[in-house]
XYZ file of C-alpha atoms in Angstrom:
615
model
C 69.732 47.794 47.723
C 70.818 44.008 48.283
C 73.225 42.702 49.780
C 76.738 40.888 48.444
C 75.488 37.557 49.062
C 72.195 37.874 47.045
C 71.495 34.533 45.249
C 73.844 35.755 41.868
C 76.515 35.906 44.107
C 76.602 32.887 46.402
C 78.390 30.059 44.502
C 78.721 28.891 40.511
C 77.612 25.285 39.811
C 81.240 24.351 39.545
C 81.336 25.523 43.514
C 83.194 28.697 43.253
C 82.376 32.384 44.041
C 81.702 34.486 41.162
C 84.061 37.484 42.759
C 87.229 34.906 42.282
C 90.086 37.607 42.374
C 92.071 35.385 40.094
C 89.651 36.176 37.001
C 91.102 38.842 34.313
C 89.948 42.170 34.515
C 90.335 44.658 31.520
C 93.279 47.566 31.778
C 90.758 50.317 31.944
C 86.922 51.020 30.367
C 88.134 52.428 27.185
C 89.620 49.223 26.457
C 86.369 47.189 27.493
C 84.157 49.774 25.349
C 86.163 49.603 22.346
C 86.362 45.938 22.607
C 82.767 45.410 22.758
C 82.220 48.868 19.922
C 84.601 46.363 17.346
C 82.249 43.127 17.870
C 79.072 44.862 17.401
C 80.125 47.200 14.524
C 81.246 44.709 12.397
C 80.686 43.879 8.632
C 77.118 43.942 8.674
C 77.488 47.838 9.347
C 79.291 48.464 6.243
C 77.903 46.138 3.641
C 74.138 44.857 5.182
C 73.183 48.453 6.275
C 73.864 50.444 3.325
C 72.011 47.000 0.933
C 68.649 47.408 3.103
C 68.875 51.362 2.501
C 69.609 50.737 -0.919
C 66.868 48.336 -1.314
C 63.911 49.925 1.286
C 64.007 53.469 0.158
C 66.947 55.345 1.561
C 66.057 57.410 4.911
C 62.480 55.621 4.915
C 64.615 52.406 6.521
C 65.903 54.281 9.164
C 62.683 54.657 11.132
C 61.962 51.108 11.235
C 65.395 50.632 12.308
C 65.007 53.421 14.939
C 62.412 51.792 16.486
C 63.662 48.666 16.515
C 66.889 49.286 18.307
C 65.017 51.156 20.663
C 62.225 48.405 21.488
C 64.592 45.551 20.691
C 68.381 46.304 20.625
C 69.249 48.248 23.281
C 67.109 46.286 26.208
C 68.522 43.237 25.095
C 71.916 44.310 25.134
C 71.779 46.074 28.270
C 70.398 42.757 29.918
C 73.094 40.574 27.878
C 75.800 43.122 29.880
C 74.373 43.199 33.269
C 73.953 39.559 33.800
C 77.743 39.463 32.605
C 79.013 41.686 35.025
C 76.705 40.843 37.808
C 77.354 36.921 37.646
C 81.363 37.391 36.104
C 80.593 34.122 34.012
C 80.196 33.144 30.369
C 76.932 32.200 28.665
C 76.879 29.045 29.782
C 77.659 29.417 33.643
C 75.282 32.768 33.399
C 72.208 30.993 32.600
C 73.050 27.556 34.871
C 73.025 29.944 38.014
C 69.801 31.452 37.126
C 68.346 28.007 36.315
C 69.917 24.532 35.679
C 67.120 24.377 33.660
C 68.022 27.194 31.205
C 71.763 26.277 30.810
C 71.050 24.887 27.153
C 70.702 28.210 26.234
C 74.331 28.922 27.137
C 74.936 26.042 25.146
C 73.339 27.292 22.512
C 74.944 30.668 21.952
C 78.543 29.133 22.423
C 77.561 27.015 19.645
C 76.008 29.835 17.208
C 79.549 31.529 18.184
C 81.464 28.388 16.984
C 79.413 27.969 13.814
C 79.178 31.721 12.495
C 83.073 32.223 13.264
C 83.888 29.171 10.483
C 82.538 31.104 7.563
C 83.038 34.860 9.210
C 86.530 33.667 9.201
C 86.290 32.638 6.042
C 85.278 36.238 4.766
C 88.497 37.595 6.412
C 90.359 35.227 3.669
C 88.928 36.208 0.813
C 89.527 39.883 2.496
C 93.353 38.824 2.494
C 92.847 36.993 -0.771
C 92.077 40.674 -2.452
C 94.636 42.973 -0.368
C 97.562 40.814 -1.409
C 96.398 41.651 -5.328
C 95.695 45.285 -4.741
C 99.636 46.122 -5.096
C 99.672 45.223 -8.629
C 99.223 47.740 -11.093
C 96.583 47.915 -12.979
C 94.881 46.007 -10.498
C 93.822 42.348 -11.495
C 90.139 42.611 -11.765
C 89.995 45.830 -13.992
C 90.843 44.072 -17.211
C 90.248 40.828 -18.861
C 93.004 37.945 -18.998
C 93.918 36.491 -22.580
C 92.573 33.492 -23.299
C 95.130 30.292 -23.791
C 95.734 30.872 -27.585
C 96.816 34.345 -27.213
C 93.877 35.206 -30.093
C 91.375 37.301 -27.094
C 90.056 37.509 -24.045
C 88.411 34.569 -22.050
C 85.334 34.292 -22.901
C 83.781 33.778 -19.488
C 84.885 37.407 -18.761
C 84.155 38.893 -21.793
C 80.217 37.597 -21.186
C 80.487 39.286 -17.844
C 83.324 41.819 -16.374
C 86.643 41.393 -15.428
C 85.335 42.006 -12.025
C 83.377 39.316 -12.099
C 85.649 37.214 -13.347
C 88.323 38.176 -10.986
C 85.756 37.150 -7.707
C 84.243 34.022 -9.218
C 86.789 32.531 -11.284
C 90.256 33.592 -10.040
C 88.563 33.714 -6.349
C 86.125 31.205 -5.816
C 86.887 29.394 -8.942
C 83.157 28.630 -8.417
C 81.408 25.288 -9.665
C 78.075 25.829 -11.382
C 75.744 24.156 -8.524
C 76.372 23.166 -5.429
C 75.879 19.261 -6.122
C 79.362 19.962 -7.915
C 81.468 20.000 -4.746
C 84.625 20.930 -6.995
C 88.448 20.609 -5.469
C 90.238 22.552 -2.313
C 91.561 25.711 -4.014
C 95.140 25.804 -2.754
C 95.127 29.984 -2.744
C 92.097 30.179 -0.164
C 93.556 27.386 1.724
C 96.489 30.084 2.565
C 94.526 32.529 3.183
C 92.363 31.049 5.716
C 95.456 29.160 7.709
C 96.814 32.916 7.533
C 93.232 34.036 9.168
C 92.942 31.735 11.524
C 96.717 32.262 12.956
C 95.925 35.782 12.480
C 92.956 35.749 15.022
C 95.041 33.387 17.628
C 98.218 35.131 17.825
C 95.813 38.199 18.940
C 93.867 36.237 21.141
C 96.295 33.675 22.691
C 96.038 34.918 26.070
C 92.483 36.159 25.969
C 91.885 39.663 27.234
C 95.259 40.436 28.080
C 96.464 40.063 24.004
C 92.608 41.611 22.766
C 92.876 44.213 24.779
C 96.161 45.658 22.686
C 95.037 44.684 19.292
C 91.663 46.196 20.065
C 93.085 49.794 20.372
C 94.229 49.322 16.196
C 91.130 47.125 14.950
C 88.580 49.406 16.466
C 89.543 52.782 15.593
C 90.960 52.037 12.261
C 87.917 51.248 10.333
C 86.719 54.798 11.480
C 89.876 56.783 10.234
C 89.694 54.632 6.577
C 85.775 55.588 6.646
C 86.767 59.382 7.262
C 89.573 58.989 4.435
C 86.664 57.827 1.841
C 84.083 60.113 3.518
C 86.496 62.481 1.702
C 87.499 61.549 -1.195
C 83.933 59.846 -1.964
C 82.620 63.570 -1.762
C 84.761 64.705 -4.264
C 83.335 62.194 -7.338
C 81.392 63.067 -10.059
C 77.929 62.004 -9.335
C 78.561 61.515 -5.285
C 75.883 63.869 -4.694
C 73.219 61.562 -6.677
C 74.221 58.315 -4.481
C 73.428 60.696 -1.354
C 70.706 62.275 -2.715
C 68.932 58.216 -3.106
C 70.297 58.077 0.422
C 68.423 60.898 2.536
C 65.176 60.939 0.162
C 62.796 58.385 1.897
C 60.692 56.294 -0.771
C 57.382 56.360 2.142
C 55.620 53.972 0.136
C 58.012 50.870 1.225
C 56.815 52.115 4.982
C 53.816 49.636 4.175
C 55.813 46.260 3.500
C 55.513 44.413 6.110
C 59.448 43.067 5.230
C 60.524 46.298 6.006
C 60.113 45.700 9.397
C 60.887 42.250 9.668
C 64.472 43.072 8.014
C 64.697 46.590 10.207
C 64.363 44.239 13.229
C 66.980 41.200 12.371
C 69.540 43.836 11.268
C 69.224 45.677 14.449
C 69.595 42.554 16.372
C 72.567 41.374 14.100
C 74.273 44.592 13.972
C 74.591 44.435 17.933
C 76.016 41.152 17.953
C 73.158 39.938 20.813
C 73.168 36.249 21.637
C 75.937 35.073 21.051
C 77.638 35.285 24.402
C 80.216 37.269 23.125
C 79.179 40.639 24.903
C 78.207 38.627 28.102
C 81.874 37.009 28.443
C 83.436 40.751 27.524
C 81.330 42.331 30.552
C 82.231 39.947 32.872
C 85.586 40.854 33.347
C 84.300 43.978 33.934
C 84.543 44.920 38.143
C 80.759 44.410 39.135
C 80.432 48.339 40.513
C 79.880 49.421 37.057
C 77.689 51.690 35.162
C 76.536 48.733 32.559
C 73.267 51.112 31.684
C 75.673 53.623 30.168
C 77.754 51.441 28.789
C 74.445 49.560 26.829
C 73.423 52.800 25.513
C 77.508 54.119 24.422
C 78.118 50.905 22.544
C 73.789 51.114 20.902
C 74.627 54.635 19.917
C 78.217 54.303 18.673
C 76.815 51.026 16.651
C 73.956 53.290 14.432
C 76.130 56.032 14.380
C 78.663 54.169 12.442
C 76.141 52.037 10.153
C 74.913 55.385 9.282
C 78.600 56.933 8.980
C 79.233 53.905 6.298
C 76.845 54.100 4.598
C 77.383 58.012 3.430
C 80.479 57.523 1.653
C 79.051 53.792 0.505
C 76.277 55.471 -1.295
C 78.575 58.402 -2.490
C 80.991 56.289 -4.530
C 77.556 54.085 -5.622
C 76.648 56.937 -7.070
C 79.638 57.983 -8.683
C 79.523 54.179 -9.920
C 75.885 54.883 -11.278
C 77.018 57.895 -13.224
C 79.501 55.958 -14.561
C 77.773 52.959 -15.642
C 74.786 55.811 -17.217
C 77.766 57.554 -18.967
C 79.157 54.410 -20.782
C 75.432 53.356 -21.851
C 74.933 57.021 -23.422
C 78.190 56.920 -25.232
C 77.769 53.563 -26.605
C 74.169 54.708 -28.089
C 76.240 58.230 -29.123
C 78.298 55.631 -30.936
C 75.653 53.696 -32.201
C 73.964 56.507 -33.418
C 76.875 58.783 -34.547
C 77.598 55.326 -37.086
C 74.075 54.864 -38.149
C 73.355 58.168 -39.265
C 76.940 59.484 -40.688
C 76.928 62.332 -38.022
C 80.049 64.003 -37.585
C 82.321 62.709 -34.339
C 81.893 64.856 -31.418
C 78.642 66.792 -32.607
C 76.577 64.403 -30.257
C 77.790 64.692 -26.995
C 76.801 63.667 -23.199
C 74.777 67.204 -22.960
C 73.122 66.829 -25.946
C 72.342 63.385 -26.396
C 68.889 63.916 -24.911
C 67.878 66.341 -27.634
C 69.715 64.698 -30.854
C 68.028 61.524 -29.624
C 64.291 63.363 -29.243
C 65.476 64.777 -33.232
C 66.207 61.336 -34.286
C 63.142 59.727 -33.232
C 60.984 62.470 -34.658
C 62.421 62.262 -38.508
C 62.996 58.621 -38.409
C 61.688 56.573 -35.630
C 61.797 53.668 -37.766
C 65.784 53.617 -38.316
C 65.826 54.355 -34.758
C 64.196 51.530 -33.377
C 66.149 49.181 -35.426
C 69.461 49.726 -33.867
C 68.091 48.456 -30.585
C 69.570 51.213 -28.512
C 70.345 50.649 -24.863
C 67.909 52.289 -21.551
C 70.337 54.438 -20.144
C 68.280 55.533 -16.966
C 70.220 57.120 -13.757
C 67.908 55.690 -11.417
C 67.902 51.958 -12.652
C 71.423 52.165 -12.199
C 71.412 53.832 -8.758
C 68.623 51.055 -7.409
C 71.011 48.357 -8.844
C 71.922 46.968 -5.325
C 74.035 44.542 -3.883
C 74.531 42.803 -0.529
C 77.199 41.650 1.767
C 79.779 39.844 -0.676
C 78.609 41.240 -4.001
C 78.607 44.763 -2.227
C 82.753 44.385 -1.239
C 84.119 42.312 -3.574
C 81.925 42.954 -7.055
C 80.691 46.272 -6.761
C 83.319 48.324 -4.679
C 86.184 46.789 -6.395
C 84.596 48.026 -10.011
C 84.130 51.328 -8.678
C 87.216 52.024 -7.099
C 88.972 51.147 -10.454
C 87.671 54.355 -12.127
C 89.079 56.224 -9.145
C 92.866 57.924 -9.078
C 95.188 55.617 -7.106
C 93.010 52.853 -7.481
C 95.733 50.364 -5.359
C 95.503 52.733 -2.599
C 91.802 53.000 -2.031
C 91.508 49.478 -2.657
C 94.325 48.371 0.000
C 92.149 50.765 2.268
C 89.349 49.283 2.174
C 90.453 45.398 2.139
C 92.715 46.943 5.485
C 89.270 48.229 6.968
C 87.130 45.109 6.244
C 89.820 43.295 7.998
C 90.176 44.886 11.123
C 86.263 44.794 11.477
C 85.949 41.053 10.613
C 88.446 40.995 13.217
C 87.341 42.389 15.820
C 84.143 40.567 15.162
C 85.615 37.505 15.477
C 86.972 38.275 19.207
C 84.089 38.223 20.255
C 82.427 35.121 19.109
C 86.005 33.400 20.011
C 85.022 34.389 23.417
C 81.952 33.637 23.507
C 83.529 29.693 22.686
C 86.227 29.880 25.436
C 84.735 31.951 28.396
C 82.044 29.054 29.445
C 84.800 26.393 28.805
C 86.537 28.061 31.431
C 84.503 29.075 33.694
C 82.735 25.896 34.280
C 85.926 23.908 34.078
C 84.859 21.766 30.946
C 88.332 21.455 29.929
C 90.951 19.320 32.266
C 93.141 22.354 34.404
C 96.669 21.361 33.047
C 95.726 22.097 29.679
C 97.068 25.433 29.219
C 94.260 28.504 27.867
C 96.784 29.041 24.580
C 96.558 25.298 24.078
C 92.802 25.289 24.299
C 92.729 28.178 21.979
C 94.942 26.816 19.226
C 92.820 23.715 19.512
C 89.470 25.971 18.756
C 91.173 27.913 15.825
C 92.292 24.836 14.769
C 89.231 22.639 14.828
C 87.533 25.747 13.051
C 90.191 26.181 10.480
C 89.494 22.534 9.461
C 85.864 22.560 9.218
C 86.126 25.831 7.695
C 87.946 23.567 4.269
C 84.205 23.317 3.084
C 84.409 27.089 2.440
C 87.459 26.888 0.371
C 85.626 23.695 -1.879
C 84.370 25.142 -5.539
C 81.215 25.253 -3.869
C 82.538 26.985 -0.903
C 80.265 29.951 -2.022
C 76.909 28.125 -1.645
C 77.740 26.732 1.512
C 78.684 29.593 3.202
C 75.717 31.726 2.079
C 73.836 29.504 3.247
C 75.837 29.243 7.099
C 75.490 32.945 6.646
C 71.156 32.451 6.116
C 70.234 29.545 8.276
C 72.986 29.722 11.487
C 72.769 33.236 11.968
C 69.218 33.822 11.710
C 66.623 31.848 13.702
C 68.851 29.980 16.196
C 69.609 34.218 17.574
C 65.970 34.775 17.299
C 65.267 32.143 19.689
C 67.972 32.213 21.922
C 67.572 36.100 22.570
C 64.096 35.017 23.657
C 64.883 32.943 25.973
C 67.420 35.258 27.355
C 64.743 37.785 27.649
C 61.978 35.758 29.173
C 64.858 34.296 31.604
C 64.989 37.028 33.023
C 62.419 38.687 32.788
C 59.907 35.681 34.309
C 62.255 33.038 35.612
C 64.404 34.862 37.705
C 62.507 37.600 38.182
C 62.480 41.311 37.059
C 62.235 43.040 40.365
C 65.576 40.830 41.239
C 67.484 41.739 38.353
C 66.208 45.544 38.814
C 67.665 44.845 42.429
C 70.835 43.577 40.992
C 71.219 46.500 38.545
C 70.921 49.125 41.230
C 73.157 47.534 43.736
C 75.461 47.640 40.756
C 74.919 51.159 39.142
C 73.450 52.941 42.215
C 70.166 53.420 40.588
C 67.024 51.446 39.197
C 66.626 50.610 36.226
C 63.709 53.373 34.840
C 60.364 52.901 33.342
C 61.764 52.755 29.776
C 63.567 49.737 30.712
C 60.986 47.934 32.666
C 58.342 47.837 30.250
C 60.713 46.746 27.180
C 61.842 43.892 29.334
C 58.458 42.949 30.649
C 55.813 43.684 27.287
C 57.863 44.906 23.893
C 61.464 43.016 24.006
C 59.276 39.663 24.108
C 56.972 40.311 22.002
C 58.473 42.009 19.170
C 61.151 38.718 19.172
C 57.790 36.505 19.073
C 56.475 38.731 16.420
C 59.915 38.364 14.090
C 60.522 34.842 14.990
C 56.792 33.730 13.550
C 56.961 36.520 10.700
C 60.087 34.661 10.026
C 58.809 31.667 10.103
C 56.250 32.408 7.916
C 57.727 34.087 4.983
C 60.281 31.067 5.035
C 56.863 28.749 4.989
C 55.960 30.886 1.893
C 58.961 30.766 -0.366
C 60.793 27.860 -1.961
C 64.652 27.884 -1.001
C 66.826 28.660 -3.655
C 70.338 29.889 -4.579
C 72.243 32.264 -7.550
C 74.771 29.728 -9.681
C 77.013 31.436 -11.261
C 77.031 29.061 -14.604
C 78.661 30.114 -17.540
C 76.970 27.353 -19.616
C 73.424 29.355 -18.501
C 71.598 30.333 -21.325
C 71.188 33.888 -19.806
C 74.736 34.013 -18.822
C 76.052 36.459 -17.207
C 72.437 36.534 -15.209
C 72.495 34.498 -12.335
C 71.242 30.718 -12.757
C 68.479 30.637 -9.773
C 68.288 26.933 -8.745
C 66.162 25.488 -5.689
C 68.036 23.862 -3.778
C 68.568 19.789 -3.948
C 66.533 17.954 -1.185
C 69.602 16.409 1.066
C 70.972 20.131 0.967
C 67.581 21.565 2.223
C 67.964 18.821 5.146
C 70.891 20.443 5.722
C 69.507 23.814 5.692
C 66.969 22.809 8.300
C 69.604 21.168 10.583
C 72.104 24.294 10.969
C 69.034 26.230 12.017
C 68.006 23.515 14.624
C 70.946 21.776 15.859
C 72.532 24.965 17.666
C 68.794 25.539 19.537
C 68.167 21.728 20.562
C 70.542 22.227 23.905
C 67.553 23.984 25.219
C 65.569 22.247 25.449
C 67.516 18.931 25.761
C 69.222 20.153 29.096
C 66.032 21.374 30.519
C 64.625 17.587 29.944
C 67.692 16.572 31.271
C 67.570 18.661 34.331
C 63.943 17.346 35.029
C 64.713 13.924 34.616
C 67.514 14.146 36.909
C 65.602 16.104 39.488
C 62.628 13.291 39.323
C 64.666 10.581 39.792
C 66.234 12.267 42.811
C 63.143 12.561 43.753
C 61.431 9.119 43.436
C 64.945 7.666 45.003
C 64.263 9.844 48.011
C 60.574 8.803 48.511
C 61.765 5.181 48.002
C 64.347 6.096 50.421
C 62.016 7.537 53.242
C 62.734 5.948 56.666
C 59.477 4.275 57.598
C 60.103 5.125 61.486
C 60.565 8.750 61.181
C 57.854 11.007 61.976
C-alpha cells in the first residue's frame, strides 16, 4: 500500500493538490459509466464494425478483433482511467506530473480531440440535414426530381439513384474534384450552427449539464437498435444478411490487413487517446474500482458493435434480396418480350429453369439480349463504409420498408445521440487541461470558454460545408484520426510503463482499488500493449509507403458515371495530408526539447553561478 502523499499526489505543476475539493465530481457511477459507454460506443460501432465484417468474412473478423481488444484495448483503457482518477487532471496536467518531459503528449491528444470534433461534428449535420426530410412523404431520396423543362427526370439521377442523388447533389451538392473548392452551401451551414449549439447548450457547465443529457444519449441508441433488431427480423431475406454474418470466410484469416484493421478499429472503437476518458475519470473520487470499470465499459463497447451489426446485416440482406429480385424481373421482362411468352408464366421461382430452357434451344438469341448477373451473393458482399453505409445504403433500404418516415426518423434520432455523446468526450478532452493547468485567465467564465471552443470549431468546420466539403473531411477522418492515436497511445503506454514506473503505478492502482493489478495486466503493459502498437504503427506505415493516395469523385461528366471517378490526389493536397497526421504529434517531442533545453540552461547558469569559496 502507499501512502496519500506518494509522488501523484503531492502538488500539480500549476502548484495545487490534485485532491482540490472544489473539482466536480459526477452524481453517482451510473452516470460516470454511461458517460464514458456513449464516447466509446459511438458511430464507428454502427457503421465501421458491421463494413469490416462485411468486407473480412463475417464471424472470421471477430477473432482478430477479440484478440486485439484483449492485448490492446482493454490495457490501454484501463491505464488511460487510472492515471485519470489517480492524478484528478486532464491529459495535459496527467502526463506533466509524471514527466515535464512527456507533457507534449497531453498536448497532443487535446489537439487530436479539437481536430476530429470539426468534422465528427460535421457528421451530426448532415445527420440533422436527413431527419428534418424524413417527415415528408414519400421521402425525398426515394424518387427522382423532374428536370427544369418538366419533359423527365434529371439526368444526373436517372444515371445513378435517387438516393444518390439525394446525398450528393441535394446534400453535398458535391464538386467533381477537390481542386474545385465550390461555394458554402447555405442548408449545411444551418445545420452545423444547429450542431454546434446543440453540443454547447448540453455541455455549458461541463459535467454538471453531461451528466443529464447522458442518461437520454446513451441509452437511446440501444432501445432504437432493439426496435430494428425487431422489425429487421421480420424482412424477407433478413435471414441471408445474418447468415453472411455468423459464417466465417477462414481464408481472409491469412491477410495480414485483417489484423492491421482488427487492431485500429479496436483502438478507435474505445475512443483511447484522446484524453477524453482520462478527463471523465478524473472526476471520479480516487477510492474507485477503475479495473472494473475498464473491463464494464470494454465489454459493453463489443457487445454493442456486435448488437449493431445483427440488425445492420439483417436489413442488408433484405436490401440484397431486393436488389437480386429487381435484376431477375428485369431479365423475366427481357425475356418474357424477346420470346412472346405469355405474362406471368415466368416467374421469380421459375426463372432459374425457363432460363436453363432458353439457353438450351437458343443460346444464340439468348446471348444477344445481354441479360443482367443476378447473383445473391455479389449483392450481399456489395459493402459500404461509414457515410455510404448511413446515408446511401440504409436510406435505400429503409424505403422498401412499411412506414418508411418512421424507421428513417429512428435511425437519423439514433446516429445523433451517438455522435453526441461522442462528441462530449472529445469536448472534454479540449477543456479539462485548459482548466486544470490554468491556461485560460480565471475571470473568464467555463461557459464563456466553451462557447469560444464550439465557436472556433464551428468556423473552421465551414471547410466541411464547401462543395468539396466531402473530400476534406474524408480525408480529416483518414489522416487525423489514424496515426497521430497510434503514436500517442504509445507513448501513453511506454510512460507508464518505463518512465514512471510499473511497480509505481501497480502501487497506485492498489492503494486505489484495494488490490494489484494481476498478471494479465502486467504483462500487456510491460511486453504486448507496446509492441502490438509498434507492430500497427510500422504495418501502417508501410502499407501507406505502398499505395498511392487517392480519392472517389463523384463526377457526373465521368465516362463510367455513376462509378466512382478514382483520382490521386493533387500534390499541395497530399502536403496537406501529411501535415494533419504530423502537426497534432510534433508537441512531443517539441516540449520534451523544450524541457531539456530549459533544464540545461538552468544548469550551465548554476555552474557559472557556483560560489568559488564554498567547499
Amino acid at each position: 500500500m502507499i501512502d496519500d502523499q506518494d509522488v501523484l499526489t503531492e502538488e500539480t505543476p500549476d502548484g495545487e493538490s490534485k485532491d482540490t475539493p472544489e473539482r466536480p465530481k459526477w452524481n453517482n457511477k451510473v452516470q460516470y459509466l454511461l458517460t464514458c459507454i456513449g464516447f466509446t460506443v459511438g458511430l464507428g460501432s454502427v457503421w465501421r464494425f458491421p463494413y469490416l465484417c462485411q468486407v473480412y468474412g463475417g464471424g472470421a473478423f471477430l477473432i482478430p478483433y477479440l484478440i486485439s481488444l484483449v492485448v490492446e484495448g482493454l490495457p490501454l483503457l484501463h491505464m488511460e482511467l487510472a492515471i485519470g482518477q489517480r492524478l484528478r487532471m486532464g491529459s495535459i496536467g496527467v502526463w506533466s506530473s509524471m514527466s515535464p518531459y512527456l507533457g507534449g503528449v497531453g498536448v497532443a491528444s487535446m489537439l487530436v480531440s479539437l481536430l476530429v470534433g470539426l468534422f465528427y461534428n460535421t457528421i451530426i449535420a448532415w445527420v440533422l440535414w436527413y431527419f428534418f426530410h424524413c417527415f415528408q412523404s414519400p421521402l425525398p431520396w426515394s424518387q427522382c426530381p423532374v428536370n427544369a423543362n418538366h419533359t423527365g427526370y434529371v439526368s444526373e439521377c436517372e444515371l445513378s439513384t435517387p438516393v444518390n442523388y439525394f446525398w450528393y447533389r441535394r446534400t453535398l451538392n458535391i464538386t467533381p474534384n477537390i481542386e474545385d473548392s465550390g461555394s458554402l452551401q447555405w442548408w449545411l451551414v444551418l445545420c452545423l450552427a444547429t450542431a454546434w449549439c446543440l453540443v454547447y447548450i448540453c455541455f455549458i457547465r461541463g459535467i454538471e449539464t453531461i451528466g443529464k443529457a447522458i442518461y437520454v444519449t446513451a441509452t437511446f441508441p440501444y432501445l432504437v437498435l432493439t426496435i430494428f433488431l425487431v422489425r429487421a427480423l421480420t424482412l424477407p431475406g433478413a435471414l441471408d444478411g445474418l447468415v453472411y454474418l455468423f459464417s466465417p470466410d477462414w481464408e481472409t484469416m491469412k491477410n495480414p490487413k485483417v489484423w492491421l484493421d482488427a487492431a485500429t478499429q479496436i483502438f478507435f472503437s474505445l475512443s483511447l487517446a484522446f484524453g477524453g476518458l482520462i478527463a471523465f475519470s478524473s472526476y471520479n473520487p480516487q477510492k474507485n474500482n477503475c479495473e472494473r470499470d475498464a473491463l464494464i465499459i470494454g465489454c459493453v463497447n463489443i457487445f454493442t458493435s456486435v448488437y449493431a451489426a445483427i440488425p445492420i446485416f439483417a436489413i442488408l440482406g433484405f436490401k440484397a434480396n431486393a436488389d437480386y429480385n429487381d435484376c431477375r424481373n428485369e431479365n423475366i421482362l427481357t425475356l418474357t418480350n424477346a420470346f412472346s411468352i405469355g405474362d406471368e408464366n415466368i416467374t421469380l421461382q421459375n426463372y432459374g429453369e425457363w432460363l436453363s430452357h432458353l439457353n438450351a434451344s437458343d443460346p444464340t438469341e439468348v446471348a444477344s439480349l445481354n441479360l443482367k448477373t443476378c447473383n445473391l451473393q455479389t449483392y450481399l458482399e456489395q459493402s459500404a463504409s461509414g457515410t455510404g453505409l448511413a446515408f446511401i445504403v440504409f436510406t435505400e433500404a429503409v424505403i422498401e420498408m412499411p412506414g418508411s418516415q418512421l424507421w428513417a426518423a429512428l435511425f437519423f434520432i439514433m446516429l445523433f445521440c451517438l455522435g453526441l455523446s461522442s462528441m462530449f468526450g472529445m469536448l472534454e478532452g479540449i477543456l479539462t487541461p485548459l482548466l486544470d493547468l490554468h491556461l485560460v485567465p480565471a475571470w473568464v467564465p467555463k461557459e464563456m470558454l466553451t462557447g469560444l471552443i464550439c465557436l472556433f470549431s464551428f468556423t473552421a468546420a465551414l471547410i466541411f460545408t464547401l462543395g468539396s466539403g466531402n473530400y476534406w473531411l474524408e480525408i480529416f477522418n483518414s489522416y487525423v484520426g489514424s496515426l497521430p492515436l497510434l503514436i500517442i497511445a504509445f507513448f501513453e503506454m511506454t510512460a507508464v510503463t518505463y518512465v514512471y514506473g510499473i511497480k509505481r503505478f501497480s502501487d497506485d492502482i492498489e492503494w486505489m482499488t484495494g488490490r494489484r493489478p494481476n498478471l494479465y495486466w502486467q504483462i500487456t503493459w510491460r511486453l504486448l500493449s507496446p509492441l502490438m502498437l509498434l507492430m500497427v504503427f510500422l504495418a501502417y506505415i508501410v502499407i501507406e509507403a505502398e499505395t498511392t493516395p487517392t480519392y472517389n469523385a463523384w463526377n457526373p461528366d465521368f465516362v463510367d458515371f455513376p462509378l466512382h471517378d478514382v483520382q490521386p490526389y493533387p500534390g499541395w493536397v497530399y502536403a496537406i495530408t501529411v501535415l494533419l497526421s504530423t502537426i497534432p504529434i510534433i508537441p512531443i517531442p517539441l516540449v520534451a526539447s523544450y524541457t531539456l533545453l530549459v533544464f540545461l540552461k538552468k544548469r550551465i547558469m548554476d555552474r557559472h553561478n557556483i560560489n568559488p569559496y564554498a567547499k
